[in-house]
Amino acid sequence: MLSNLKGNLFGGITAAVIALPLALAFGVASGVGAIAGIYGAIVIGFLASLFGGTSTQISGPTGPMTVVVASAVVLFHGDIKSVMSVIFLAGIFQIAFGIAKVGKYVKYIPYPVISGFMSGIGLIIIILQINPFLGEEGFGSVMQTLINLPFTLSHINLDSMYIAVATLIIMFFTPKKLSKIVPTSLIALVTMTIATAVFNLDIKTIGEIPHSLPEFVLPSFEMHQIKNIIGMGFTLALLGTIDTLLTSLVADSMTKTKHDSNRELIGQGIGNTFVSMIGGIAGAGATMRTVINIKSGGTTKLSGMIHSTTLLLIILFFAPIASQIPLAVLAGILMKVGVDILDYKLLRMMHLVPKHDLAVMIVVFVLTVFVDLIMAVGVGVVLASILIVYRITVESEVKIDFHKDVDDVVNKDIRIVNIDGAFFFGSASMFEDKISEVLDTKKIVINCLDVPFIDISAIFVLEEMVLKLKDLDIEVVLVLRDRHMAKIKRLDKIKVFDEIPMYKYLREAIE
């Protein structure tokens, strides 16, 4: 862990400099407070690095996690203990996910689902920052923000808007040479805070930030809220899992290494569990901070722990200065975060993307923004799965051929039913229909050599057809691969296939 000390030191400190304004902004956006964002970055960043399975990952509050925490604050009407119970339970769920080895399944979530979800999260962040951007009190709900937009627009604080616009200009247009040396978010934070003080602008600021270590508080579970706490906890855990492991894949591609997804989930779970005990907000693997850490020389877990230690020192010695940061600056920074989260890769290709994939992306996007985050992912995965089944079914083919003798003479007494493609519940009905067309023969050879897999639904359909054909005195012969033959025999509890000849080659079945 001490190898490449210089690179890890520089990587960790650089990541901390970037994390500081984001942690403050996410803390404020969550509704829990700026210091909660800092606590989240410190505790999760340290523990996830120490116990996690991605050496170069930097963890802390992220946009998606902040959106869920903000939703919890609204749901529990500002009861912070209940919110912390949600974060505590999310950590326990993540540890359970890691122990159950759930991590490997995240990579199977279809890209259109991830794209629609992340773009939806980006739009949520942008919408929720409209009020602070214009100097008004923010809402934790997208619909509430949009409904109250006419009132907000009629009560604009011009000083706040000017500072927020200037923040966005800095975030978008700072020359790359300078941004490589100093993060744009830090440039905006420092310059706009100084400008606010110099011109004595009437703008709301973060307010008092404690510059001492947090108190240790155990989360409490109110029985009348337990259903909501469990539901929100599972939502947060699932979202944190997806958010983290996607970042781990980015880290792998940059470092040419392979992360341990299940260990990473356990590390993230430990971090979220402990952060809830000091009033911090939940976090996950943060892509931008991880990338900066790697590019700045970070190679081991030490860089993540240095990142957290740096943030702790900053808050202990510079909290009074941080309390003067305008909320409009944080709103501008978060709007840029929201814009960056939008999936431009797919958005630019919308006219080229298959209609099925585009439909999934749009459905997930709309549900994410206006309904529920986890429902959006669930519906997206189910919809994508149904469409995949449909595509496989359409591409599967059942053809009927006459057997030809040596002299190329058609033998109408033998029909060959060739199944080409997956033989499963989606294509089983097609097989039934085709068999019904060839009941005027003496022998049917069912050729499954071009079948990559057979599911239990297809086996049961095959079983029923064999019984039907036997009743009609039609001889049935199966041609199967070894593994399919073994599977059919294993599931044949009523011994339907015991008297059915099975061959490995079509020629043997016909002779």
Tab-separated table of N, CA and C in Angstrom, residues 172-304:
chain	number	residue	atom	x	y	z
A	172	PHE	N	-18.011	26.097	-17.263
A	172	PHE	CA	-18.057	25.667	-18.657
A	172	PHE	C	-16.902	26.187	-19.502
A	173	PHE	N	-16.392	27.377	-19.177
A	173	PHE	CA	-15.473	28.037	-20.104
A	173	PHE	C	-14.056	28.264	-19.569
A	174	THR	N	-13.738	27.724	-18.410
A	174	THR	CA	-12.355	27.832	-17.928
A	174	THR	C	-11.434	27.081	-18.890
A	175	PRO	N	-10.354	27.691	-19.341
A	175	PRO	CA	-9.429	27.013	-20.268
A	175	PRO	C	-8.938	25.679	-19.694
A	176	LYS	N	-8.807	24.691	-20.570
A	176	LYS	CA	-8.409	23.353	-20.124
A	176	LYS	C	-7.038	23.342	-19.448
A	177	LYS	N	-6.133	24.189	-19.934
A	177	LYS	CA	-4.802	24.234	-19.323
A	177	LYS	C	-4.882	24.617	-17.851
A	178	LEU	N	-5.775	25.583	-17.553
A	178	LEU	CA	-5.928	26.014	-16.164
A	178	LEU	C	-6.697	24.981	-15.343
A	179	SER	N	-7.742	24.391	-15.939
A	179	SER	CA	-8.558	23.430	-15.192
A	179	SER	C	-7.785	22.160	-14.852
A	180	LYS	N	-6.738	21.858	-15.623
A	180	LYS	CA	-5.900	20.699	-15.304
A	180	LYS	C	-5.052	20.949	-14.061
A	181	ILE	N	-4.790	22.236	-13.804
A	181	ILE	CA	-3.986	22.603	-12.627
A	181	ILE	C	-4.880	22.803	-11.403
A	182	VAL	N	-5.964	23.551	-11.591
A	182	VAL	CA	-6.920	23.826	-10.501
A	182	VAL	C	-8.319	23.442	-10.973
A	183	PRO	N	-9.044	22.600	-10.239
A	183	PRO	CA	-10.391	22.195	-10.652
A	183	PRO	C	-11.314	23.400	-10.823
A	184	THR	N	-12.137	23.380	-11.868
A	184	THR	CA	-13.031	24.507	-12.140
A	184	THR	C	-14.010	24.760	-10.986
A	185	SER	N	-14.458	23.680	-10.335
A	185	SER	CA	-15.393	23.863	-9.224
A	185	SER	C	-14.744	24.643	-8.084
A	186	LEU	N	-13.446	24.402	-7.854
A	186	LEU	CA	-12.737	25.123	-6.794
A	186	LEU	C	-12.504	26.578	-7.199
A	187	ILE	N	-12.188	26.796	-8.471
A	187	ILE	CA	-12.016	28.171	-8.965
A	187	ILE	C	-13.303	28.957	-8.754
A	188	ALA	N	-14.426	28.357	-9.150
A	188	ALA	CA	-15.725	29.017	-8.995
A	188	ALA	C	-16.043	29.279	-7.532
A	189	LEU	N	-15.785	28.283	-6.695
A	189	LEU	CA	-16.092	28.394	-5.266
A	189	LEU	C	-15.337	29.560	-4.630
A	190	VAL	N	-14.040	29.639	-4.888
A	190	VAL	CA	-13.200	30.659	-4.257
A	190	VAL	C	-13.507	32.049	-4.829
A	191	THR	N	-13.522	32.171	-6.167
A	191	THR	CA	-13.699	33.502	-6.775
A	191	THR	C	-15.082	34.091	-6.498
A	192	MET	N	-16.106	33.275	-6.560
A	192	MET	CA	-17.469	33.780	-6.349
A	192	MET	C	-17.746	34.077	-4.870
A	193	THR	N	-17.110	33.320	-3.977
A	193	THR	CA	-17.254	33.616	-2.542
A	193	THR	C	-16.583	34.948	-2.219
A	194	ILE	N	-15.404	35.166	-2.800
A	194	ILE	CA	-14.686	36.430	-2.600
A	194	ILE	C	-15.488	37.594	-3.202
A	195	ALA	N	-16.040	37.367	-4.409
A	195	ALA	CA	-16.825	38.422	-5.076
A	195	ALA	C	-18.049	38.795	-4.252
A	196	THR	N	-18.693	37.815	-3.666
A	196	THR	CA	-19.875	38.071	-2.829
A	196	THR	C	-19.525	38.931	-1.627
A	197	ALA	N	-18.362	38.618	-1.013
A	197	ALA	CA	-17.935	39.373	0.165
A	197	ALA	C	-17.484	40.787	-0.211
A	198	VAL	N	-16.738	40.918	-1.305
A	198	VAL	CA	-16.199	42.221	-1.724
A	198	VAL	C	-17.322	43.189	-2.092
A	199	PHE	N	-18.316	42.702	-2.818
A	199	PHE	CA	-19.417	43.558	-3.267
A	199	PHE	C	-20.597	43.557	-2.299
A	200	ASN	N	-20.419	42.861	-1.183
A	200	ASN	CA	-21.441	42.840	-0.117
A	200	ASN	C	-22.828	42.486	-0.686
A	201	LEU	N	-22.887	41.410	-1.436
A	201	LEU	CA	-24.129	41.008	-2.094
A	201	LEU	C	-25.085	40.335	-1.111
A	202	ASP	N	-26.362	40.526	-1.362
A	202	ASP	CA	-27.401	39.964	-0.495
A	202	ASP	C	-27.745	38.549	-0.969
A	203	ILE	N	-26.933	37.600	-0.520
A	203	ILE	CA	-27.089	36.211	-0.966
A	203	ILE	C	-27.036	35.269	0.241
A	204	LYS	N	-27.876	34.274	0.216
A	204	LYS	CA	-27.856	33.265	1.286
A	204	LYS	C	-26.573	32.448	1.199
A	205	THR	N	-25.993	32.174	2.361
A	205	THR	CA	-24.758	31.382	2.411
A	205	THR	C	-25.015	30.053	3.120
A	206	ILE	N	-24.001	29.203	3.130
A	206	ILE	CA	-24.135	27.887	3.776
A	206	ILE	C	-24.502	28.036	5.247
A	207	GLY	N	-23.926	29.016	5.889
A	207	GLY	CA	-24.167	29.177	7.324
A	207	GLY	C	-23.134	28.431	8.149
A	208	GLU	N	-23.309	28.425	9.426
A	208	GLU	CA	-22.309	27.870	10.347
A	208	GLU	C	-22.020	26.402	10.070
A	209	ILE	N	-20.739	26.078	9.988
A	209	ILE	CA	-20.288	24.689	9.827
A	209	ILE	C	-19.460	24.328	11.053
A	210	PRO	N	-19.812	23.267	11.759
A	210	PRO	CA	-19.032	22.861	12.940
A	210	PRO	C	-17.593	22.558	12.533
A	211	HIS	N	-16.626	23.030	13.310
A	211	HIS	CA	-15.229	22.710	13.012
A	211	HIS	C	-14.647	21.829	14.111
A	212	SER	N	-15.441	20.842	14.509
A	212	SER	CA	-15.005	19.840	15.477
A	212	SER	C	-15.482	18.484	14.988
A	213	LEU	N	-15.013	17.431	15.618
A	213	LEU	CA	-15.410	16.091	15.211
A	213	LEU	C	-16.896	15.876	15.521
A	214	PRO	N	-17.606	15.128	14.678
A	214	PRO	CA	-19.049	14.928	14.878
A	214	PRO	C	-19.354	14.056	16.093
A	215	GLU	N	-20.569	14.177	16.601
A	215	GLU	CA	-21.008	13.327	17.707
A	215	GLU	C	-21.498	11.996	17.156
A	216	PHE	N	-21.309	10.949	17.972
A	216	PHE	CA	-21.719	9.599	17.581
A	216	PHE	C	-23.161	9.379	18.011
A	217	VAL	N	-24.033	9.109	17.033
A	217	VAL	CA	-25.457	8.924	17.327
A	217	VAL	C	-25.951	7.658	16.637
A	218	LEU	N	-26.619	6.783	17.380
A	218	LEU	CA	-27.178	5.569	16.787
A	218	LEU	C	-28.496	5.885	16.096
A	219	PRO	N	-28.700	5.375	14.881
A	219	PRO	CA	-29.981	5.600	14.183
A	219	PRO	C	-31.132	4.965	14.959
A	220	SER	N	-32.305	5.551	14.864
A	220	SER	CA	-33.479	4.996	15.551
A	220	SER	C	-34.519	4.593	14.513
A	221	PHE	N	-35.212	3.505	14.788
A	221	PHE	CA	-36.217	2.986	13.859
A	221	PHE	C	-37.601	3.108	14.487
A	222	GLU	N	-38.377	4.071	14.000
A	222	GLU	CA	-39.751	4.236	14.464
A	222	GLU	C	-40.639	3.203	13.772
A	223	MET	N	-41.407	2.432	14.553
A	223	MET	CA	-42.183	1.333	13.996
A	223	MET	C	-43.194	1.802	12.941
A	224	HIS	N	-43.783	2.971	13.149
A	224	HIS	CA	-44.781	3.437	12.182
A	224	HIS	C	-44.138	3.882	10.853
A	225	GLN	N	-42.794	4.023	10.878
A	225	GLN	CA	-42.083	4.433	9.661
A	225	GLN	C	-41.260	3.288	9.066
A	226	ILE	N	-41.315	2.122	9.693
A	226	ILE	CA	-40.387	1.044	9.318
A	226	ILE	C	-40.523	0.634	7.860
A	227	LYS	N	-41.758	0.607	7.332
A	227	LYS	CA	-41.970	0.205	5.939
A	227	LYS	C	-41.288	1.183	4.988
A	228	ASN	N	-41.444	2.475	5.261
A	228	ASN	CA	-40.809	3.487	4.411
A	228	ASN	C	-39.290	3.456	4.538
A	229	ILE	N	-38.815	3.216	5.758
A	229	ILE	CA	-37.369	3.170	5.996
A	229	ILE	C	-36.745	2.006	5.229
A	230	ILE	N	-37.384	0.842	5.281
A	230	ILE	CA	-36.863	-0.329	4.572
A	230	ILE	C	-36.893	-0.090	3.064
A	231	GLY	N	-38.009	0.459	2.571
A	231	GLY	CA	-38.133	0.718	1.135
A	231	GLY	C	-37.094	1.695	0.627
A	232	MET	N	-36.937	2.812	1.343
A	232	MET	CA	-35.949	3.810	0.929
A	232	MET	C	-34.526	3.281	1.099
A	233	GLY	N	-34.309	2.479	2.149
A	233	GLY	CA	-32.983	1.900	2.381
A	233	GLY	C	-32.577	0.971	1.253
A	234	PHE	N	-33.531	0.157	0.795
A	234	PHE	CA	-33.235	-0.759	-0.304
A	234	PHE	C	-32.979	0.021	-1.596
A	235	THR	N	-33.777	1.060	-1.812
A	235	THR	CA	-33.591	1.920	-2.993
A	235	THR	C	-32.191	2.524	-3.003
A	236	LEU	N	-31.798	3.065	-1.868
A	236	LEU	CA	-30.480	3.706	-1.748
A	236	LEU	C	-29.363	2.684	-1.948
A	237	ALA	N	-29.531	1.491	-1.377
A	237	ALA	CA	-28.515	0.443	-1.507
A	237	ALA	C	-28.361	0.000	-2.955
A	238	LEU	N	-29.482	-0.200	-3.629
A	238	LEU	CA	-29.440	-0.651	-5.019
A	238	LEU	C	-28.821	0.410	-5.920
A	239	LEU	N	-29.202	1.648	-5.689
A	239	LEU	CA	-28.658	2.745	-6.483
A	239	LEU	C	-27.156	2.895	-6.228
A	240	GLY	N	-26.759	2.816	-4.961
A	240	GLY	CA	-25.340	2.914	-4.614
A	240	GLY	C	-24.532	1.787	-5.233
A	241	THR	N	-25.142	0.610	-5.304
A	241	THR	CA	-24.481	-0.544	-5.918
A	241	THR	C	-24.221	-0.296	-7.393
A	242	ILE	N	-25.242	0.161	-8.103
A	242	ILE	CA	-25.100	0.439	-9.536
A	242	ILE	C	-24.091	1.561	-9.762
A	243	ASP	N	-24.254	2.647	-9.009
A	243	ASP	CA	-23.390	3.830	-9.139
A	243	ASP	C	-21.925	3.455	-8.911
A	244	THR	N	-21.679	2.691	-7.865
A	244	THR	CA	-20.316	2.317	-7.487
A	244	THR	C	-19.668	1.392	-8.503
A	245	LEU	N	-20.371	0.333	-8.885
A	245	LEU	CA	-19.751	-0.676	-9.740
A	245	LEU	C	-19.544	-0.177	-11.163
A	246	LEU	N	-20.366	0.772	-11.607
A	246	LEU	CA	-20.107	1.389	-12.905
A	246	LEU	C	-18.801	2.196	-12.855
A	247	THR	N	-18.589	2.869	-11.734
A	247	THR	CA	-17.335	3.620	-11.566
A	247	THR	C	-16.154	2.668	-11.468
A	248	SER	N	-16.352	1.528	-10.815
A	248	SER	CA	-15.285	0.524	-10.716
A	248	SER	C	-14.867	0.037	-12.096
A	249	LEU	N	-15.829	-0.117	-12.995
A	249	LEU	CA	-15.512	-0.543	-14.363
A	249	LEU	C	-14.684	0.512	-15.086
A	250	VAL	N	-15.013	1.797	-14.827
A	250	VAL	CA	-14.222	2.894	-15.414
A	250	VAL	C	-12.784	2.838	-14.898
A	251	ALA	N	-12.640	2.613	-13.595
A	251	ALA	CA	-11.306	2.519	-12.990
A	251	ALA	C	-10.526	1.350	-13.584
A	252	ASP	N	-11.192	0.229	-13.792
A	252	ASP	CA	-10.537	-0.945	-14.391
A	252	ASP	C	-9.993	-0.631	-15.776
A	253	SER	N	-10.820	0.046	-16.580
A	253	SER	CA	-10.414	0.339	-17.955
A	253	SER	C	-9.222	1.289	-17.994
A	254	MET	N	-9.124	2.166	-16.997
A	254	MET	CA	-8.023	3.130	-16.974
A	254	MET	C	-6.731	2.527	-16.426
A	255	THR	N	-6.860	1.615	-15.467
A	255	THR	CA	-5.677	1.074	-14.786
A	255	THR	C	-5.287	-0.310	-15.288
A	256	LYS	N	-6.112	-0.883	-16.177
A	256	LYS	CA	-5.877	-2.237	-16.694
A	256	LYS	C	-5.825	-3.268	-15.564
A	257	THR	N	-6.678	-3.069	-14.571
A	257	THR	CA	-6.773	-4.005	-13.457
A	257	THR	C	-8.202	-4.549	-13.400
A	258	LYS	N	-8.479	-5.412	-12.421
A	258	LYS	CA	-9.823	-5.973	-12.264
A	258	LYS	C	-10.243	-5.828	-10.805
A	259	HIS	N	-11.353	-5.152	-10.579
A	259	HIS	CA	-11.818	-4.937	-9.213
A	259	HIS	C	-12.569	-6.166	-8.686
A	260	ASP	N	-12.697	-6.231	-7.378
A	260	ASP	CA	-13.497	-7.266	-6.722
A	260	ASP	C	-14.838	-6.627	-6.370
A	261	SER	N	-15.862	-6.884	-7.188
A	261	SER	CA	-17.142	-6.185	-7.034
A	261	SER	C	-17.814	-6.482	-5.700
A	262	ASN	N	-17.752	-7.707	-5.234
A	262	ASN	CA	-18.433	-8.053	-3.986
A	262	ASN	C	-17.723	-7.443	-2.773
A	263	ARG	N	-16.414	-7.446	-2.817
A	263	ARG	CA	-15.668	-6.786	-1.732
A	263	ARG	C	-15.919	-5.279	-1.759
A	264	GLU	N	-16.035	-4.719	-2.952
A	264	GLU	CA	-16.323	-3.290	-3.079
A	264	GLU	C	-17.667	-2.949	-2.444
A	265	LEU	N	-18.670	-3.793	-2.650
A	265	LEU	CA	-19.983	-3.556	-2.050
A	265	LEU	C	-19.914	-3.624	-0.527
A	266	ILE	N	-19.132	-4.547	-0.017
A	266	ILE	CA	-18.981	-4.647	1.441
A	266	ILE	C	-18.325	-3.381	1.986
A	267	GLY	N	-17.282	-2.897	1.289
A	267	GLY	CA	-16.616	-1.665	1.719
A	267	GLY	C	-17.546	-0.468	1.673
A	268	GLN	N	-18.319	-0.345	0.602
A	268	GLN	CA	-19.293	0.757	0.501
A	268	GLN	C	-20.351	0.639	1.589
A	269	GLY	N	-20.785	-0.591	1.858
A	269	GLY	CA	-21.786	-0.812	2.904
A	269	GLY	C	-21.282	-0.415	4.274
A	270	ILE	N	-20.038	-0.758	4.571
A	270	ILE	CA	-19.443	-0.367	5.854
A	270	ILE	C	-19.396	1.155	5.955
A	271	GLY	N	-18.989	1.811	4.861
A	271	GLY	CA	-18.913	3.276	4.857
A	271	GLY	C	-20.265	3.919	5.092
A	272	ASN	N	-21.300	3.454	4.392
A	272	ASN	CA	-22.639	4.040	4.557
A	272	ASN	C	-23.232	3.729	5.928
A	273	THR	N	-22.942	2.558	6.452
A	273	THR	CA	-23.434	2.205	7.786
A	273	THR	C	-22.863	3.145	8.843
A	274	PHE	N	-21.554	3.367	8.791
A	274	PHE	CA	-20.897	4.200	9.798
A	274	PHE	C	-21.202	5.679	9.623
A	275	VAL	N	-21.349	6.128	8.359
A	275	VAL	CA	-21.591	7.556	8.156
A	275	VAL	C	-22.953	7.957	8.726
A	276	SER	N	-23.904	7.028	8.740
A	276	SER	CA	-25.229	7.334	9.290
A	276	SER	C	-25.169	7.598	10.791
A	277	MET	N	-24.134	7.081	11.432
A	277	MET	CA	-24.013	7.231	12.880
A	277	MET	C	-23.435	8.579	13.295
A	278	ILE	N	-22.984	9.369	12.295
A	278	ILE	CA	-22.471	10.710	12.620
A	278	ILE	C	-23.225	11.795	11.846
A	279	GLY	N	-24.361	11.419	11.239
A	279	GLY	CA	-25.181	12.415	10.556
A	279	GLY	C	-24.727	12.786	9.172
A	280	GLY	N	-23.926	11.943	8.515
A	280	GLY	CA	-23.476	12.229	7.158
A	280	GLY	C	-24.412	11.631	6.127
A	281	ILE	N	-24.336	12.116	4.895
A	281	ILE	CA	-25.206	11.576	3.844
A	281	ILE	C	-24.529	10.411	3.137
A	282	ALA	N	-25.348	9.587	2.498
A	282	ALA	CA	-24.855	8.383	1.831
A	282	ALA	C	-23.998	8.733	0.621
A	283	GLY	N	-23.157	7.792	0.238
A	283	GLY	CA	-22.291	8.012	-0.912
A	283	GLY	C	-22.064	6.738	-1.692
A	284	ALA	N	-21.262	6.862	-2.735
A	284	ALA	CA	-20.936	5.735	-3.604
A	284	ALA	C	-19.620	6.058	-4.305
A	285	GLY	N	-19.189	5.158	-5.170
A	285	GLY	CA	-18.005	5.444	-5.959
A	285	GLY	C	-18.265	6.620	-6.873
A	286	ALA	N	-17.374	7.608	-6.866
A	286	ALA	CA	-17.575	8.845	-7.629
A	286	ALA	C	-16.663	8.831	-8.858
A	287	THR	N	-17.265	8.832	-10.032
A	287	THR	CA	-16.504	8.650	-11.268
A	287	THR	C	-15.474	9.753	-11.488
A	288	MET	N	-15.903	11.017	-11.411
A	288	MET	CA	-14.998	12.117	-11.715
A	288	MET	C	-13.819	12.151	-10.745
A	289	ARG	N	-14.109	11.970	-9.463
A	289	ARG	CA	-13.038	11.983	-8.464
A	289	ARG	C	-12.089	10.789	-8.632
A	290	THR	N	-12.642	9.641	-9.008
A	290	THR	CA	-11.814	8.459	-9.240
A	290	THR	C	-10.887	8.667	-10.434
A	291	VAL	N	-11.431	9.216	-11.507
A	291	VAL	CA	-10.632	9.482	-12.712
A	291	VAL	C	-9.503	10.458	-12.403
A	292	ILE	N	-9.814	11.530	-11.666
A	292	ILE	CA	-8.789	12.522	-11.303
A	292	ILE	C	-7.716	11.889	-10.424
A	293	ASN	N	-8.130	11.047	-9.497
A	293	ASN	CA	-7.175	10.364	-8.628
A	293	ASN	C	-6.192	9.536	-9.451
A	294	ILE	N	-6.719	8.770	-10.408
A	294	ILE	CA	-5.866	7.917	-11.244
A	294	ILE	C	-4.925	8.761	-12.102
A	295	LYS	N	-5.481	9.810	-12.721
A	295	LYS	CA	-4.665	10.672	-13.589
A	295	LYS	C	-3.601	11.439	-12.806
A	296	SER	N	-3.856	11.640	-11.508
A	296	SER	CA	-2.903	12.392	-10.680
A	296	SER	C	-1.869	11.490	-10.028
A	297	GLY	N	-1.957	10.199	-10.286
A	297	GLY	CA	-0.921	9.290	-9.784
A	297	GLY	C	-1.376	8.268	-8.774
A	298	GLY	N	-2.646	8.305	-8.350
A	298	GLY	CA	-3.138	7.346	-7.371
A	298	GLY	C	-3.160	5.934	-7.927
A	299	THR	N	-2.607	4.992	-7.177
A	299	THR	CA	-2.553	3.600	-7.654
A	299	THR	C	-3.055	2.591	-6.620
A	300	THR	N	-3.142	2.994	-5.361
A	300	THR	CA	-3.562	2.051	-4.319
A	300	THR	C	-4.632	2.681	-3.430
A	301	LYS	N	-5.098	1.883	-2.464
A	301	LYS	CA	-6.136	2.336	-1.532
A	301	LYS	C	-5.681	3.537	-0.707
A	302	LEU	N	-4.376	3.707	-0.575
A	302	LEU	CA	-3.846	4.809	0.222
A	302	LEU	C	-4.330	6.158	-0.305
A	303	SER	N	-4.467	6.281	-1.612
A	303	SER	CA	-4.886	7.565	-2.194
A	303	SER	C	-6.285	7.943	-1.713
A	304	GLY	N	-7.186	6.967	-1.611
A	304	GLY	CA	-8.539	7.240	-1.125
A	304	GLY	C	-8.551	7.666	0.326
